[in-house]
């Protein structure tokens, strides 16, 4: 099954959460609201080719090759969406990442958002009716959420908030919203250098991690903590307050891993080098006085966040203190990005 015409391609970035989504209920409803920065470099590019009146069927390719595990997930996801127009449509989906998948760089966020964007574009074409940009992104965000919660935040430029909170009008548990308009100039040019401590597959999937939050002994405390951190993060981002940002960002990263370590069964995703980087970053901040901080996703890799104007000082620190024990050459120098892009 390979089609020559009728093809839609989207490139969609990953994102890094500052206030983390960890724990869900029902149909991908988050236990707490979260806020993330959209990345620029780390992305998934997905093409959906389709043919009408062909009896249906979905073929999935990863990097041009069959990938049975991903194929199964994608088919389950699409059938779960129950899109009425899907029944008689044959699809070929071809997806590729420019960074390692399943290594804690939220590859599901870029992958599911890229696919959701293709599906919404396809829906528009089949309906013969375009949506305005706001409706389009909301619909894509909602479909992306059903594939992977964090993916719903990847459809926006710069920053996105997902989860209902009284602090932010129009916030919703069902889709992310664009939060770029609320960022102070100090948060408009943010670098995210990702130190790949390990690129091997995670030992525990985030699906399993979310599940362990259902009966976690700290569940209620975590919900309160995330809400409080979000309530403090919002004014910090609006005012350009990096001091508060750093405190919240690191507390969230370490709490996420604290929750994993205190789950039943517990698990540890951090590696010795993850901790060495954390200590080195804190020491560098203390000595230099520069507002450099870190966050961590569900994996051992460390994201270094700082205003891009400090890049040369950070580079000097990295060359001096970190490069000899990082997996050789594995620093992905990413930054806040402008959101997804339609390629065709
Ligand atoms: O989208 P999921 O189900 O893979 O969950 C990812 C959750 C974290 O990446 C750990 C945090 C977040 O908010 O992105």
Short mmCIF file of C-alpha atoms and ligand atoms in Angstrom, two decimals:
data_model
loop_
_atom_site.label_atom_id
_atom_site.label_comp_id
_atom_site.label_asym_id
_atom_site.label_seq_id
_atom_site.Cartn_x
_atom_site.Cartn_y
_atom_site.Cartn_z
CA UNK A 1 0.00 0.00 0.00
CA UNK A 2 1.84 3.17 -1.17
CA UNK A 3 0.12 6.27 -2.52
CA UNK A 4 1.60 8.86 -4.81
CA UNK A 5 -0.76 11.74 -4.10
CA UNK A 6 -2.93 12.88 -1.21
CA UNK A 7 -0.18 13.43 1.28
CA UNK A 8 0.05 15.70 4.32
CA UNK A 9 3.26 16.26 6.25
CA UNK A 10 3.75 18.02 9.58
CA UNK A 11 6.89 18.59 11.58
CA UNK A 12 6.14 18.92 15.26
CA UNK A 13 8.55 19.61 18.12
CA UNK A 14 9.00 17.99 21.48
CA UNK A 15 8.41 20.05 24.61
CA UNK A 16 9.90 20.17 28.08
CA UNK A 17 7.59 20.56 31.05
CA UNK A 18 8.51 23.02 33.80
CA UNK A 19 5.53 22.06 35.99
CA UNK A 20 5.21 18.35 35.29
CA UNK A 21 2.19 16.29 34.32
CA UNK A 22 2.47 13.09 36.31
CA UNK A 23 -0.62 10.99 36.97
CA UNK A 24 -3.90 10.84 35.10
CA UNK A 25 -7.41 9.55 35.28
CA UNK A 26 -10.12 8.46 32.84
CA UNK A 27 -9.38 9.29 29.23
CA UNK A 28 -6.03 11.05 29.60
CA UNK A 29 -7.33 13.64 32.06
CA UNK A 30 -4.35 15.03 33.98
CA UNK A 31 -4.18 14.79 37.74
CA UNK A 32 -2.77 18.34 37.79
CA UNK A 33 -2.19 21.21 35.35
CA UNK A 34 1.22 21.49 33.69
CA UNK A 35 3.19 24.09 31.75
CA UNK A 36 5.90 23.48 29.18
CA UNK A 37 8.31 25.17 26.80
CA UNK A 38 8.12 24.09 23.18
CA UNK A 39 11.44 22.99 21.72
CA UNK A 40 12.88 23.98 18.38
CA UNK A 41 15.27 21.29 17.19
CA UNK A 42 13.98 17.97 18.59
CA UNK A 43 11.06 17.06 16.38
CA UNK A 44 9.11 14.34 14.61
CA UNK A 45 8.19 14.60 10.96
CA UNK A 46 5.11 12.63 10.00
CA UNK A 47 3.46 12.14 6.63
CA UNK A 48 0.01 10.72 6.16
CA UNK A 49 -0.84 9.52 2.66
CA UNK A 50 -4.40 8.44 2.04
CA UNK A 51 -6.70 6.93 -0.48
CA UNK A 52 -10.48 7.11 -0.42
CA UNK A 53 -12.90 4.23 -1.00
CA UNK A 54 -10.22 1.63 -0.62
CA UNK A 55 -11.65 -0.51 2.16
CA UNK A 56 -9.59 0.98 4.97
CA UNK A 57 -6.36 -0.15 6.62
CA UNK A 58 -3.41 1.58 8.19
CA UNK A 59 0.22 0.96 7.39
CA UNK A 60 2.79 2.53 9.69
CA UNK A 61 6.44 3.09 8.85
CA UNK A 62 9.13 4.46 11.12
CA UNK A 63 11.91 6.04 9.10
CA UNK A 64 10.55 4.32 5.99
CA UNK A 65 10.67 0.86 7.59
CA UNK A 66 7.92 -1.24 9.20
CA UNK A 67 7.92 -0.95 13.00
CA UNK A 68 5.39 -3.43 14.43
CA UNK A 69 5.45 -2.04 18.01
CA UNK A 70 4.79 1.55 16.98
CA UNK A 71 2.35 0.39 14.29
CA UNK A 72 0.23 -1.36 16.88
CA UNK A 73 0.17 1.74 19.12
CA UNK A 74 -0.74 4.02 16.23
CA UNK A 75 -3.56 1.76 15.03
CA UNK A 76 -4.97 1.50 18.53
CA UNK A 77 -4.76 5.26 18.94
CA UNK A 78 -6.50 6.02 15.63
CA UNK A 79 -9.26 3.48 16.15
CA UNK A 80 -9.81 4.87 19.68
CA UNK A 81 -10.43 8.33 18.21
CA UNK A 82 -13.53 6.95 16.44
CA UNK A 83 -13.27 9.45 13.62
CA UNK A 84 -16.34 8.84 11.45
CA UNK A 85 -14.50 9.67 8.23
CA UNK A 86 -11.76 7.13 8.85
CA UNK A 87 -13.78 3.99 8.03
CA UNK A 88 -13.25 3.77 4.32
CA UNK A 89 -9.87 5.41 4.15
CA UNK A 90 -6.57 3.59 3.62
CA UNK A 91 -3.63 5.35 5.29
CA UNK A 92 0.13 5.08 5.05
CA UNK A 93 1.80 6.88 7.94
CA UNK A 94 5.52 7.51 7.77
CA UNK A 95 7.21 9.03 10.78
CA UNK A 96 10.76 9.90 11.74
CA UNK A 97 12.46 11.59 14.67
CA UNK A 98 15.68 13.57 14.65
CA UNK A 99 16.51 12.49 18.24
CA UNK A 100 16.47 9.18 20.15
CA UNK A 101 12.99 7.91 20.97
CA UNK A 102 11.98 6.42 24.35
CA UNK A 103 14.97 8.03 26.08
CA UNK A 104 13.15 10.59 28.14
CA UNK A 105 13.13 13.42 25.58
CA UNK A 106 9.37 13.31 25.25
CA UNK A 107 9.44 11.68 21.82
CA UNK A 108 5.80 10.73 22.32
CA UNK A 109 5.00 14.47 22.54
CA UNK A 110 6.45 15.26 19.12
CA UNK A 111 5.27 11.99 17.57
CA UNK A 112 1.66 12.18 18.71
CA UNK A 113 1.34 15.89 18.02
CA UNK A 114 2.74 15.46 14.49
CA UNK A 115 0.24 12.67 13.83
CA UNK A 116 -2.66 14.62 15.34
CA UNK A 117 -1.81 17.66 13.20
CA UNK A 118 -1.84 15.45 10.08
CA UNK A 119 -5.22 14.00 11.09
CA UNK A 120 -6.75 17.44 11.61
CA UNK A 121 -5.41 18.62 8.24
CA UNK A 122 -6.84 15.48 6.67
CA UNK A 123 -10.17 16.07 8.40
CA UNK A 124 -10.21 19.61 6.99
CA UNK A 125 -9.55 18.36 3.48
CA UNK A 126 -12.21 15.69 3.65
CA UNK A 127 -14.73 18.15 5.06
CA UNK A 128 -13.74 20.72 2.46
CA UNK A 129 -13.80 23.32 5.21
CA UNK A 130 -10.83 24.99 6.90
CA UNK A 131 -10.66 25.82 10.60
CA UNK A 132 -9.22 29.07 11.89
CA UNK A 133 -5.79 28.73 13.50
CA UNK A 134 -7.16 28.72 17.01
CA UNK A 135 -9.77 26.04 16.28
CA UNK A 136 -7.20 24.04 14.33
CA UNK A 137 -4.67 24.01 17.15
CA UNK A 138 -7.29 23.26 19.79
CA UNK A 139 -8.57 20.30 17.79
CA UNK A 140 -5.01 19.06 17.14
CA UNK A 141 -4.15 19.49 20.80
CA UNK A 142 -7.20 17.51 21.88
CA UNK A 143 -6.45 14.66 19.48
CA UNK A 144 -2.77 14.70 20.47
CA UNK A 145 -3.71 14.49 24.15
CA UNK A 146 -5.55 11.25 23.52
CA UNK A 147 -2.32 9.76 22.16
CA UNK A 148 0.04 11.12 24.79
CA UNK A 149 -0.90 13.72 27.38
CA UNK A 150 2.23 15.82 27.02
CA UNK A 151 1.75 15.92 23.23
CA UNK A 152 -1.18 18.31 23.58
CA UNK A 153 1.30 21.05 24.62
CA UNK A 154 3.50 20.62 21.52
CA UNK A 155 1.12 22.27 19.04
CA UNK A 156 1.85 25.78 20.32
CA UNK A 157 4.81 28.13 19.92
CA UNK A 158 7.08 28.82 22.89
CA UNK A 159 4.93 27.79 25.86
CA UNK A 160 1.73 25.93 26.56
CA UNK A 161 -0.45 25.21 29.56
CA UNK A 162 -2.60 22.11 29.88
CA UNK A 163 -5.07 21.38 32.65
CA UNK A 164 -7.89 23.34 34.19
CA UNK A 165 -6.84 25.98 36.68
CA UNK A 166 -8.83 28.92 38.02
CA UNK A 167 -5.73 31.09 37.51
CA UNK A 168 -5.92 30.91 33.71
CA UNK A 169 -9.08 31.60 31.72
CA UNK A 170 -9.93 29.01 29.04
CA UNK A 171 -7.54 26.46 30.54
CA UNK A 172 -8.83 22.94 30.06
CA UNK A 173 -8.14 19.32 30.93
CA UNK A 174 -9.05 18.39 27.36
CA UNK A 175 -6.45 20.39 25.44
CA UNK A 176 -3.44 22.62 25.90
CA UNK A 177 -3.63 26.36 25.34
CA UNK A 178 -1.12 28.81 23.89
CA UNK A 179 0.79 30.51 26.68
CA UNK A 180 3.37 32.34 24.56
CA UNK A 181 1.62 35.70 24.93
CA UNK A 182 2.27 35.72 28.68
CA UNK A 183 6.04 35.33 28.58
CA UNK A 184 8.18 38.29 29.68
CA UNK A 185 11.08 39.17 27.33
CA UNK A 186 13.45 37.34 29.74
CA UNK A 187 11.65 34.09 28.83
CA UNK A 188 11.42 34.59 25.08
CA UNK A 189 14.92 33.38 24.20
CA UNK A 190 15.56 30.32 26.32
CA UNK A 191 18.18 27.69 25.52
CA UNK A 192 17.63 24.06 26.45
CA UNK A 193 20.84 22.02 26.22
CA UNK A 194 20.01 18.37 26.68
CA UNK A 195 22.75 16.22 28.16
CA UNK A 196 22.19 12.69 26.92
CA UNK A 197 23.43 10.70 29.86
CA UNK A 198 21.91 7.61 28.31
CA UNK A 199 20.00 7.14 25.07
CA UNK A 200 18.88 3.60 25.83
CA UNK A 201 15.18 2.88 26.21
CA UNK A 202 13.58 3.81 29.51
CA UNK A 203 13.16 0.93 31.93
CA UNK A 204 9.65 2.11 32.84
CA UNK A 205 7.22 3.68 30.38
CA UNK A 206 5.49 6.90 31.33
CA UNK A 207 2.16 5.05 30.99
CA UNK A 208 3.26 2.75 33.83
CA UNK A 209 4.55 5.76 35.79
CA UNK A 210 1.23 7.62 35.52
CA UNK A 211 -0.56 4.50 36.67
CA UNK A 212 1.55 4.25 39.80
CA UNK A 213 0.29 7.71 40.80
CA UNK A 214 -3.27 6.38 41.16
CA UNK A 215 -2.54 4.88 44.58
CA UNK A 216 0.62 6.77 45.38
CA UNK A 217 1.02 7.62 49.05
CA UNK A 218 1.94 11.22 48.06
CA UNK A 219 -0.83 11.63 45.47
CA UNK A 220 -2.78 14.41 47.22
CA UNK A 221 0.41 16.18 48.25
CA UNK A 222 1.67 16.04 44.68
CA UNK A 223 -1.54 17.57 43.29
CA UNK A 224 -1.27 20.41 45.82
CA UNK A 225 2.42 20.92 45.07
CA UNK A 226 1.90 21.09 41.30
CA UNK A 227 -0.98 23.55 41.64
CA UNK A 228 1.03 25.74 43.99
CA UNK A 229 4.08 25.62 41.74
CA UNK A 230 1.98 26.57 38.74
CA UNK A 231 0.43 29.45 40.65
CA UNK A 232 3.91 30.75 41.44
CA UNK A 233 5.34 30.00 38.00
CA UNK A 234 2.71 32.04 36.16
CA UNK A 235 3.68 35.40 37.73
CA UNK A 236 7.40 34.50 37.50
CA UNK A 237 7.11 33.98 33.74
CA UNK A 238 5.07 37.14 33.35
CA UNK A 239 7.55 39.24 35.32
CA UNK A 240 10.74 37.69 33.98
CA UNK A 241 11.63 36.44 37.48
CA UNK A 242 14.36 33.82 36.94
CA UNK A 243 15.00 33.39 40.67
CA UNK A 244 11.50 32.02 41.29
CA UNK A 245 11.61 30.14 38.00
CA UNK A 246 14.77 28.28 39.04
CA UNK A 247 13.32 27.28 42.38
CA UNK A 248 10.11 25.91 40.84
CA UNK A 249 11.84 24.28 37.90
CA UNK A 250 14.28 22.26 40.02
CA UNK A 251 11.70 21.37 42.63
CA UNK A 252 9.42 20.00 39.92
CA UNK A 253 12.20 17.99 38.25
CA UNK A 254 13.37 16.43 41.50
CA UNK A 255 9.82 15.84 42.74
CA UNK A 256 9.00 13.94 39.55
CA UNK A 257 11.90 11.60 40.24
CA UNK A 258 11.09 11.54 43.96
CA UNK A 259 7.61 10.31 43.06
CA UNK A 260 9.08 7.58 40.88
CA UNK A 261 11.49 6.53 43.61
CA UNK A 262 8.69 6.39 46.17
CA UNK A 263 6.18 4.57 43.95
CA UNK A 264 5.24 1.00 44.70
CA UNK A 265 7.07 -0.66 43.03
CA UNK A 266 9.69 2.05 43.01
CA UNK A 267 12.13 2.76 40.23
CA UNK A 268 15.14 4.96 39.64
CA UNK A 269 15.73 6.53 36.24
CA UNK A 270 18.52 8.88 37.25
CA UNK A 271 22.09 7.74 36.59
CA UNK A 272 25.23 8.72 38.53
CA UNK A 273 26.10 11.17 35.74
CA UNK A 274 22.66 12.78 36.03
CA UNK A 275 23.48 13.66 39.64
CA UNK A 276 26.98 14.84 38.77
CA UNK A 277 25.52 17.26 36.24
CA UNK A 278 22.93 18.53 38.73
CA UNK A 279 25.63 19.24 41.32
CA UNK A 280 27.88 20.88 38.74
CA UNK A 281 25.06 23.13 37.51
CA UNK A 282 24.19 24.28 41.03
CA UNK A 283 27.83 24.96 41.80
CA UNK A 284 28.27 26.89 38.55
CA UNK A 285 25.21 28.99 39.34
CA UNK A 286 26.48 29.78 42.81
CA UNK A 287 29.96 30.71 41.60
CA UNK A 288 29.01 32.63 38.46
CA UNK A 289 25.78 34.20 39.69
CA UNK A 290 24.22 33.35 36.31
CA UNK A 291 20.59 32.17 36.25
CA UNK A 292 21.19 28.69 34.87
CA UNK A 293 18.94 25.85 35.94
CA UNK A 294 18.02 22.29 35.05
CA UNK A 295 14.99 20.17 34.58
CA UNK A 296 14.56 16.45 33.95
CA UNK A 297 11.95 14.46 32.10
CA UNK A 298 11.10 10.82 32.76
CA UNK A 299 14.63 9.64 32.09
CA UNK A 300 18.25 10.22 33.12
CA UNK A 301 18.95 13.10 30.74
CA UNK A 302 19.41 16.60 32.07
CA UNK A 303 17.99 19.70 30.39
CA UNK A 304 20.02 22.83 31.09
CA UNK A 305 17.85 25.94 30.82
CA UNK A 306 19.15 29.49 30.58
CA UNK A 307 18.63 32.71 28.70
CA UNK A 308 20.29 32.28 25.32
CA UNK A 309 22.37 35.45 25.84
CA UNK A 310 24.49 33.49 28.37
CA UNK A 311 25.42 30.81 25.85
CA UNK A 312 29.15 31.53 25.70
CA UNK A 313 29.54 31.47 29.52
CA UNK A 314 27.57 28.22 29.69
CA UNK A 315 29.63 26.73 26.87
CA UNK A 316 32.80 27.53 28.77
CA UNK A 317 31.39 25.85 31.91
CA UNK A 318 30.30 22.79 29.93
CA UNK A 319 33.69 22.40 28.23
CA UNK A 320 35.49 22.82 31.53
CA UNK A 321 33.30 20.73 33.83
CA UNK A 322 31.08 18.37 31.93
CA UNK A 323 32.24 17.27 28.53
CA UNK A 324 34.65 14.58 29.71
CA UNK A 325 32.01 12.54 31.49
CA UNK A 326 29.03 13.05 29.20
CA UNK A 327 28.41 10.33 26.66
CA UNK A 328 30.85 11.67 24.02
CA UNK A 329 29.41 14.42 21.92
CA UNK A 330 25.89 13.91 23.14
CA UNK A 331 24.67 17.33 23.99
CA UNK A 332 21.65 18.42 21.98
CA UNK A 333 21.70 22.20 21.87
CA UNK A 334 18.05 23.01 21.65
CA UNK A 335 16.05 26.11 22.48
CA UNK A 336 12.52 27.38 22.75
CA UNK A 337 10.85 27.05 19.36
CA UNK A 338 8.08 28.45 17.23
CA UNK A 339 5.88 25.36 17.19
CA UNK A 340 4.85 22.93 14.47
CA UNK A 341 5.22 23.53 10.78
CA UNK A 342 3.27 22.09 7.88
CA UNK A 343 5.75 20.82 5.31
CA UNK A 344 3.40 19.92 2.49
O1 LIG B 1 2.80 12.29 27.72
P1 LIG B 1 3.28 11.18 28.57
O2 LIG B 1 2.17 10.26 28.94
O3 LIG B 1 4.46 10.47 27.93
O4 LIG B 1 3.78 11.78 29.95
C1 LIG B 1 4.99 12.45 30.05
C2 LIG B 1 5.11 13.11 31.36
C3 LIG B 1 6.41 13.85 31.58
O5 LIG B 1 7.12 13.99 30.36
C4 LIG B 1 7.29 13.10 32.56
C5 LIG B 1 6.14 15.24 32.17
C6 LIG B 1 5.48 16.21 31.24
O6 LIG B 1 4.64 16.98 31.73
O7 LIG B 1 5.83 16.27 30.05
#
